[in-house]
mmCIF file of C-alpha atoms in Angstrom:
data_model
loop_
_atom_site.group_PDB
_atom_site.id
_atom_site.type_symbol
_atom_site.label_atom_id
_atom_site.label_comp_id
_atom_site.label_asym_id
_atom_site.label_seq_id
_atom_site.Cartn_x
_atom_site.Cartn_y
_atom_site.Cartn_z
ATOM 1 C CA MET A 1 101.681 142.889 119.747
ATOM 2 C CA VAL A 2 102.233 140.850 116.552
ATOM 3 C CA HIS A 3 100.468 137.497 116.562
ATOM 4 C CA ALA A 4 102.024 134.513 114.831
ATOM 5 C CA ARG A 5 100.106 133.216 111.836
ATOM 6 C CA PRO A 6 98.097 130.073 112.816
ATOM 7 C CA LEU A 7 99.277 126.667 111.706
ATOM 8 C CA ASP A 8 97.576 125.039 108.737
ATOM 9 C CA LEU A 9 95.639 122.078 110.142
ATOM 10 C CA GLU A 10 95.848 120.174 106.839
ATOM 11 C CA GLY A 11 99.617 120.336 107.056
ATOM 12 C CA VAL A 12 99.600 119.211 110.671
ATOM 13 C CA LEU A 13 97.303 116.286 109.843
ATOM 14 C CA ALA A 14 99.491 115.304 106.879
ATOM 15 C CA PHE A 15 102.567 115.272 109.129
ATOM 16 C CA VAL A 16 100.880 113.069 111.752
ATOM 17 C CA ARG A 17 99.564 110.631 109.137
ATOM 18 C CA VAL A 18 102.971 110.262 107.476
ATOM 19 C CA VAL A 19 104.526 109.514 110.876
ATOM 20 C CA ASP A 20 101.811 107.024 111.857
ATOM 21 C CA LEU A 21 101.746 105.223 108.514
ATOM 22 C CA GLY A 22 105.429 105.474 107.718
ATOM 23 C CA SER A 23 104.804 106.476 104.111
ATOM 24 C CA PHE A 24 103.753 109.508 102.051
ATOM 25 C CA THR A 25 101.831 107.130 99.765
ATOM 26 C CA ARG A 26 99.807 105.648 102.631
ATOM 27 C CA ALA A 27 99.180 109.088 104.109
ATOM 28 C CA ALA A 28 97.847 110.237 100.755
ATOM 29 C CA ALA A 29 95.480 107.238 100.649
ATOM 30 C CA ALA A 30 94.283 107.958 104.189
ATOM 31 C CA LEU A 31 93.581 111.594 103.387
ATOM 32 C CA ASP A 32 92.094 110.876 99.947
ATOM 33 C CA THR A 33 94.595 113.036 98.088
ATOM 34 C CA SER A 34 97.821 112.699 96.095
ATOM 35 C CA GLN A 35 101.368 112.067 97.275
ATOM 36 C CA ALA A 36 102.369 115.395 95.695
ATOM 37 C CA ALA A 37 99.722 117.191 97.776
ATOM 38 C CA ILE A 38 101.041 115.574 100.964
ATOM 39 C CA SER A 39 104.587 116.644 100.094
ATOM 40 C CA LEU A 40 103.419 120.245 99.463
ATOM 41 C CA ARG A 41 101.517 120.393 102.762
ATOM 42 C CA LEU A 42 104.594 119.121 104.647
ATOM 43 C CA LYS A 43 106.857 121.664 102.939
ATOM 44 C CA ARG A 44 104.531 124.524 103.830
ATOM 45 C CA LEU A 45 104.309 123.303 107.443
ATOM 46 C CA GLU A 46 108.092 123.021 107.734
ATOM 47 C CA ASP A 47 108.500 126.495 106.198
ATOM 48 C CA ARG A 48 105.954 127.883 108.641
ATOM 49 C CA ILE A 49 107.637 126.305 111.672
ATOM 50 C CA GLY A 50 111.116 126.998 110.382
ATOM 51 C CA THR A 51 112.563 123.529 110.829
ATOM 52 C CA ARG A 52 112.662 120.137 109.108
ATOM 53 C CA LEU A 53 110.217 117.648 110.611
ATOM 54 C CA LEU A 54 110.917 114.616 108.427
ATOM 55 C CA ASP A 55 113.909 113.129 106.664
ATOM 56 C CA ARG A 56 112.792 111.405 103.477
ATOM 57 C CA THR A 57 114.654 109.019 101.148
ATOM 58 C CA PRO A 58 113.247 106.868 98.315
ATOM 59 C CA ARG A 59 112.869 103.925 100.741
ATOM 60 C CA HIS A 60 112.504 105.432 104.175
ATOM 61 C CA VAL A 61 110.779 108.179 106.159
ATOM 62 C CA ALA A 62 112.247 109.188 109.517
ATOM 63 C CA VAL A 63 111.126 111.783 112.061
ATOM 64 C CA THR A 64 113.764 114.358 112.950
ATOM 65 C CA ARG A 65 114.464 115.354 116.536
ATOM 66 C CA GLN A 66 112.448 118.517 115.965
ATOM 67 C CA GLY A 67 109.654 116.430 114.454
ATOM 68 C CA GLU A 68 109.518 114.231 117.531
ATOM 69 C CA LEU A 69 109.210 117.323 119.723
ATOM 70 C CA PHE A 70 106.400 118.673 117.540
ATOM 71 C CA LEU A 71 104.483 115.373 117.206
ATOM 72 C CA LEU A 72 102.855 115.342 120.640
ATOM 73 C CA ALA A 73 101.649 118.936 120.290
ATOM 74 C CA ALA A 74 100.384 118.164 116.778
ATOM 75 C CA ARG A 75 98.294 115.269 118.104
ATOM 76 C CA ARG A 76 96.822 117.460 120.855
ATOM 77 C CA LEU A 77 95.973 120.156 118.310
ATOM 78 C CA LEU A 78 94.118 117.694 116.071
ATOM 79 C CA GLU A 79 92.266 116.148 119.027
ATOM 80 C CA ALA A 80 91.144 119.598 120.213
ATOM 81 C CA HIS A 81 89.972 120.432 116.695
ATOM 82 C CA ASP A 82 87.912 117.227 116.389
ATOM 83 C CA SER A 83 86.462 117.687 119.841
ATOM 84 C CA ALA A 84 85.429 121.276 119.082
ATOM 85 C CA LEU A 85 83.673 120.222 115.884
ATOM 86 C CA ALA A 86 81.855 117.402 117.679
ATOM 87 C CA ASP A 87 80.705 119.752 120.439
ATOM 88 C CA VAL A 88 79.370 122.301 117.963
ATOM 89 C CA ALA A 89 77.622 119.701 115.820
ATOM 90 C CA GLY A 90 75.857 118.222 118.855
ATOM 91 C CA ALA A 91 74.802 115.212 116.807
ATOM 92 C CA ALA A 92 75.133 111.547 117.637
ATOM 93 C CA PRO A 93 78.608 110.239 116.748
ATOM 94 C CA ALA A 94 79.095 108.372 113.484
ATOM 95 C CA ARG A 95 79.422 104.602 113.679
ATOM 96 C CA LEU A 96 81.770 102.267 111.850
ATOM 97 C CA SER A 97 81.276 98.511 112.067
ATOM 98 C CA LEU A 98 84.418 96.826 110.776
ATOM 99 C CA GLY A 99 85.410 93.171 110.501
ATOM 100 C CA ILE A 100 89.096 92.273 110.201
ATOM 101 C CA SER A 101 90.435 88.834 109.413
ATOM 102 C CA ASP A 102 92.479 87.275 112.191
ATOM 103 C CA HIS A 103 95.184 86.638 109.561
ATOM 104 C CA VAL A 104 95.254 90.386 108.744
ATOM 105 C CA ALA A 105 94.888 92.129 112.093
ATOM 106 C CA GLY A 106 98.261 91.120 113.493
ATOM 107 C CA PRO A 107 99.764 91.841 116.901
ATOM 108 C CA ASP A 108 100.060 95.596 116.235
ATOM 109 C CA LEU A 109 96.317 96.244 115.785
ATOM 110 C CA PRO A 110 95.650 97.681 119.289
ATOM 111 C CA ASP A 111 98.506 100.179 118.948
ATOM 112 C CA LEU A 112 97.425 100.957 115.388
ATOM 113 C CA LEU A 113 93.867 101.805 116.479
ATOM 114 C CA ARG A 114 95.223 104.070 119.193
ATOM 115 C CA ARG A 115 97.725 105.912 116.983
ATOM 116 C CA LEU A 116 95.222 106.450 114.176
ATOM 117 C CA GLY A 117 92.721 108.004 116.532
ATOM 118 C CA LEU A 118 89.738 105.776 115.803
ATOM 119 C CA ALA A 119 88.388 106.540 119.268
ATOM 120 C CA GLN A 120 88.310 110.292 118.699
ATOM 121 C CA ALA A 121 85.247 112.438 119.261
ATOM 122 C CA GLY A 122 82.574 112.001 116.622
ATOM 123 C CA LEU A 123 83.009 108.280 115.971
ATOM 124 C CA VAL A 124 82.030 104.978 117.570
ATOM 125 C CA ALA A 125 84.179 102.209 116.060
ATOM 126 C CA GLU A 126 83.104 98.588 116.452
ATOM 127 C CA VAL A 127 85.906 96.246 115.346
ATOM 128 C CA ARG A 128 85.436 92.469 115.309
ATOM 129 C CA ILE A 129 88.144 89.924 114.550
ATOM 130 C CA ARG A 130 86.930 86.814 112.715
ATOM 131 C CA PRO A 131 88.136 84.322 110.089
ATOM 132 C CA SER A 132 88.041 85.672 106.504
ATOM 133 C CA ARG A 133 85.475 83.053 105.463
ATOM 134 C CA ASP A 134 83.041 84.130 108.195
ATOM 135 C CA LEU A 135 83.509 87.828 107.397
ATOM 136 C CA ALA A 136 82.851 87.330 103.697
ATOM 137 C CA THR A 137 79.632 85.425 104.462
ATOM 138 C CA ALA A 138 78.459 88.047 106.958
ATOM 139 C CA PHE A 139 79.181 90.915 104.547
ATOM 140 C CA ASP A 140 77.150 89.230 101.825
ATOM 141 C CA SER A 141 74.269 88.780 104.284
ATOM 142 C CA PRO A 142 73.947 92.180 106.056
ATOM 143 C CA GLY A 143 71.338 90.871 108.469
ATOM 144 C CA GLU A 144 73.861 88.428 109.912
ATOM 145 C CA GLY A 145 76.810 90.706 110.623
ATOM 146 C CA GLY A 146 75.883 94.299 109.897
ATOM 147 C CA PHE A 147 79.411 95.151 108.748
ATOM 148 C CA ASP A 148 80.077 98.424 107.012
ATOM 149 C CA ALA A 149 83.377 97.017 105.770
ATOM 150 C CA VAL A 150 85.519 93.908 106.058
ATOM 151 C CA ILE A 151 89.255 93.380 105.513
ATOM 152 C CA LEU A 152 90.025 89.843 104.367
ATOM 153 C CA ARG A 153 92.986 87.682 103.483
ATOM 154 C CA THR A 154 92.181 85.750 100.315
ATOM 155 C CA GLU A 155 93.827 83.412 97.824
ATOM 156 C CA GLU A 156 92.382 85.412 94.907
ATOM 157 C CA PRO A 157 93.286 89.045 94.180
ATOM 158 C CA ALA A 158 89.700 89.956 93.229
ATOM 159 C CA GLU A 159 87.350 89.084 96.089
ATOM 160 C CA ARG A 160 83.883 89.859 94.680
ATOM 161 C CA GLY A 161 84.599 93.404 93.682
ATOM 162 C CA GLY A 162 86.844 94.220 96.626
ATOM 163 C CA THR A 163 89.839 96.562 96.611
ATOM 164 C CA VAL A 164 93.262 94.967 96.884
ATOM 165 C CA LEU A 165 95.295 96.624 99.624
ATOM 166 C CA ALA A 166 98.428 94.455 99.653
ATOM 167 C CA GLU A 167 99.967 91.202 98.528
ATOM 168 C CA GLU A 168 102.003 88.870 100.747
ATOM 169 C CA ARG A 169 103.438 85.393 100.448
ATOM 170 C CA LEU A 170 102.765 83.133 103.442
ATOM 171 C CA GLY A 171 105.758 81.705 105.240
ATOM 172 C CA TRP A 172 106.699 79.047 107.791
ATOM 173 C CA PHE A 173 107.577 80.742 111.096
ATOM 174 C CA ALA A 174 109.210 79.322 114.230
ATOM 175 C CA ALA A 175 111.129 80.410 117.307
ATOM 176 C CA PRO A 176 114.869 80.949 116.667
ATOM 177 C CA ASP A 177 115.784 77.824 118.654
ATOM 178 C CA PHE A 178 113.114 75.546 117.181
ATOM 179 C CA PRO A 179 114.821 72.269 116.082
ATOM 180 C CA ALA A 180 114.418 70.923 112.559
ATOM 181 C CA PRO A 181 112.531 67.630 112.566
ATOM 182 C CA ARG A 182 114.644 64.508 112.106
ATOM 183 C CA ALA A 183 114.117 62.251 109.078
ATOM 184 C CA GLY A 184 110.637 60.752 109.195
ATOM 185 C CA GLU A 185 109.611 62.853 112.207
ATOM 186 C CA PRO A 186 106.370 64.833 111.683
ATOM 187 C CA LEU A 187 106.520 68.624 111.628
ATOM 188 C CA ARG A 188 104.804 70.048 114.709
ATOM 189 C CA LEU A 189 102.186 72.612 113.601
ATOM 190 C CA ALA A 190 100.164 75.355 115.307
ATOM 191 C CA GLY A 191 97.054 76.740 113.664
ATOM 192 C CA LEU A 192 93.689 78.406 114.194
ATOM 193 C CA ALA A 193 90.605 76.589 115.401
ATOM 194 C CA GLY A 194 87.769 75.823 113.018
ATOM 195 C CA PRO A 195 87.819 76.184 109.237
ATOM 196 C CA CYS A 196 90.844 78.317 108.341
ATOM 197 C CA ASN A 197 92.004 79.058 104.782
ATOM 198 C CA VAL A 198 95.637 79.487 105.818
ATOM 199 C CA ARG A 199 95.663 76.216 107.775
ATOM 200 C CA GLY A 200 94.185 74.431 104.748
ATOM 201 C CA VAL A 201 96.814 75.914 102.403
ATOM 202 C CA ALA A 202 99.635 74.838 104.753
ATOM 203 C CA THR A 203 98.505 71.260 105.309
ATOM 204 C CA ARG A 204 97.752 70.735 101.596
ATOM 205 C CA ALA A 205 101.256 71.940 100.733
ATOM 206 C CA LEU A 206 102.827 69.520 103.209
ATOM 207 C CA ASP A 207 100.677 66.631 101.963
ATOM 208 C CA ALA A 208 101.558 67.413 98.342
ATOM 209 C CA ALA A 209 105.270 67.406 99.261
ATOM 210 C CA GLY A 210 104.905 64.083 101.062
ATOM 211 C CA LEU A 211 106.007 65.579 104.407
ATOM 212 C CA PRO A 212 104.485 64.225 107.641
ATOM 213 C CA TRP A 213 102.950 66.688 110.080
ATOM 214 C CA THR A 214 101.016 66.717 113.319
ATOM 215 C CA GLU A 215 98.928 69.548 114.769
ATOM 216 C CA ILE A 216 99.908 70.005 118.381
ATOM 217 C CA PHE A 217 98.442 73.467 119.135
ATOM 218 C CA VAL A 218 95.083 74.984 118.131
ATOM 219 C CA GLY A 219 94.613 78.649 119.007
ATOM 220 C CA GLY A 220 91.539 80.842 119.131
ATOM 221 C CA GLY A 221 93.395 83.648 117.339
ATOM 222 C CA VAL A 222 96.622 84.479 115.561
ATOM 223 C CA MET A 223 98.074 86.020 118.731
ATOM 224 C CA ALA A 224 97.611 82.676 120.523
ATOM 225 C CA VAL A 225 99.242 80.855 117.592
ATOM 226 C CA GLY A 226 102.107 83.332 117.700
ATOM 227 C CA ALA A 227 102.545 82.701 121.439
ATOM 228 C CA ALA A 228 102.801 78.956 120.759
ATOM 229 C CA VAL A 229 105.403 79.628 118.074
ATOM 230 C CA MET A 230 107.569 81.791 120.342
ATOM 231 C CA ALA A 231 107.228 79.244 123.156
ATOM 232 C CA GLY A 232 108.955 76.768 120.851
ATOM 233 C CA LEU A 233 105.957 74.452 120.666
ATOM 234 C CA ALA A 234 105.394 74.413 116.915
ATOM 235 C CA VAL A 235 105.792 75.935 113.466
ATOM 236 C CA ALA A 236 102.964 78.046 111.999
ATOM 237 C CA ALA A 237 102.056 79.194 108.517
ATOM 238 C CA LEU A 238 101.630 82.961 108.767
ATOM 239 C CA ALA A 239 101.936 86.109 106.733
ATOM 240 C CA PRO A 240 105.090 88.100 107.618
ATOM 241 C CA SER A 241 102.925 91.006 108.782
ATOM 242 C CA THR A 242 101.164 88.836 111.392
ATOM 243 C CA ALA A 243 104.146 86.762 112.557
ATOM 244 C CA PRO A 244 105.152 87.390 116.197
ATOM 245 C CA PRO A 245 108.182 89.644 116.790
ATOM 246 C CA GLY A 246 111.343 87.560 116.914
ATOM 247 C CA ALA A 247 110.001 84.626 114.893
ATOM 248 C CA LEU A 248 112.105 83.415 111.945
ATOM 249 C CA GLU A 249 110.977 82.218 108.522
ATOM 250 C CA ILE A 250 112.406 78.660 108.439
ATOM 251 C CA GLY A 251 110.852 77.211 105.281
ATOM 252 C CA GLY A 252 114.077 77.117 103.254
ATOM 253 C CA ALA A 253 116.243 75.878 106.119
ATOM 254 C CA PHE A 254 113.810 73.048 106.942
ATOM 255 C CA GLY A 255 113.139 72.089 103.312
ATOM 256 C CA LEU A 256 109.429 72.961 103.557
ATOM 257 C CA PRO A 257 107.307 73.639 100.460
ATOM 258 C CA GLU A 258 106.824 77.212 99.314
ATOM 259 C CA LEU A 259 103.473 78.649 100.336
ATOM 260 C CA PRO A 260 101.308 80.703 97.957
ATOM 261 C CA ARG A 261 100.796 84.412 97.716
ATOM 262 C CA THR A 262 97.736 85.895 99.392
ATOM 263 C CA TRP A 263 95.980 89.225 99.058
ATOM 264 C CA ILE A 264 94.582 91.604 101.667
ATOM 265 C CA VAL A 265 91.257 92.810 100.265
ATOM 266 C CA LEU A 266 88.812 95.486 101.417
ATOM 267 C CA ARG A 267 85.095 95.152 100.802
ATOM 268 C CA ALA A 268 83.066 98.146 101.915
ATOM 269 C CA ARG A 269 79.663 99.705 101.582
ATOM 270 C CA ARG A 270 79.280 103.379 100.669
ATOM 271 C CA LEU A 271 80.249 105.529 103.660
ATOM 272 C CA ASP A 272 80.642 109.245 104.196
ATOM 273 C CA GLY A 273 81.822 111.701 106.822
ATOM 274 C CA ARG A 274 83.789 110.571 109.852
ATOM 275 C CA ALA A 275 83.185 106.858 109.221
ATOM 276 C CA ALA A 276 84.597 107.083 105.673
ATOM 277 C CA GLU A 277 87.592 109.051 106.927
ATOM 278 C CA ALA A 278 88.323 106.512 109.658
ATOM 279 C CA LEU A 279 88.060 103.598 107.225
ATOM 280 C CA ARG A 280 90.436 105.264 104.743
ATOM 281 C CA THR A 281 92.933 105.865 107.534
ATOM 282 C CA LEU A 282 92.863 102.318 108.848
ATOM 283 C CA THR A 283 92.984 100.625 105.465
ATOM 284 C CA ALA A 284 95.905 102.834 104.437
ATOM 285 C CA ALA A 285 97.942 101.151 107.176
ATOM 286 C CA TYR A 286 97.454 97.804 105.426
ATOM 287 C CA ARG A 287 98.321 99.043 101.929
ATOM 288 C CA SER A 288 101.580 98.124 100.289
ATOM 289 C CA PRO A 289 103.695 101.297 100.613
ATOM 290 C CA GLY A 290 104.447 101.441 96.887
ATOM 291 C CA GLY A 291 106.533 104.544 97.493
ATOM 292 C CA ARG A 292 107.535 106.965 100.205
#
């Protein structure tokens, strides 16, 4: 009996990462390699299987029908591989303590953690969502927070030696049926509780433009603020990546002042092994695609 040649696990992992991250560039960052290497691994995998798994254009990556059929089996194969290595090693799992700014995490974070496999064998991931200001302070004082890494949203591209992952301009978001305020009527705002850099930027911009405003909803997190927006209660200053699905950017239509650009910045201590791999994978999801 002739046995089929085994699949190359590096190619399988490259395929899964491209699908999860929607970009060859992001997959390369996650796997600490080059975009050309990812392309070569995918080609070899497709040649081995005998079918195209991905359709790629300069601006888009799509999974083919055959790729969708292969994806579930590919995930199971990688999970079995990681579990086998963890069983053989017999050591305590690695730990990753990560802080993510509320204005970075966004509504897709739970699904992102699941898809990227941060709960796989061999790793204990502790993820805490806090304001950027609190995370920066805790990272600079290890005894206070104990973070291995923090992902912040800042108004400066260089946050004390951090690595810039992406750049976004803040916008004014509201429900599609939210009415524009009448002349002299204050703009109804929703924002985060406590000191919040984004809230400060928004209110300063309105004050500088001479526009009246009133804060009518204070949420404990961006998801709560997004819920208030979609309920039609108020307008919120948010990054497009954290705005709730269905919300519209209404700044131009309402004559609101342009909000500044912000940067998503990673600050991390030296990590290795499974923790370093997991951090690379997660932060790749927040990187600007740059290319496909």
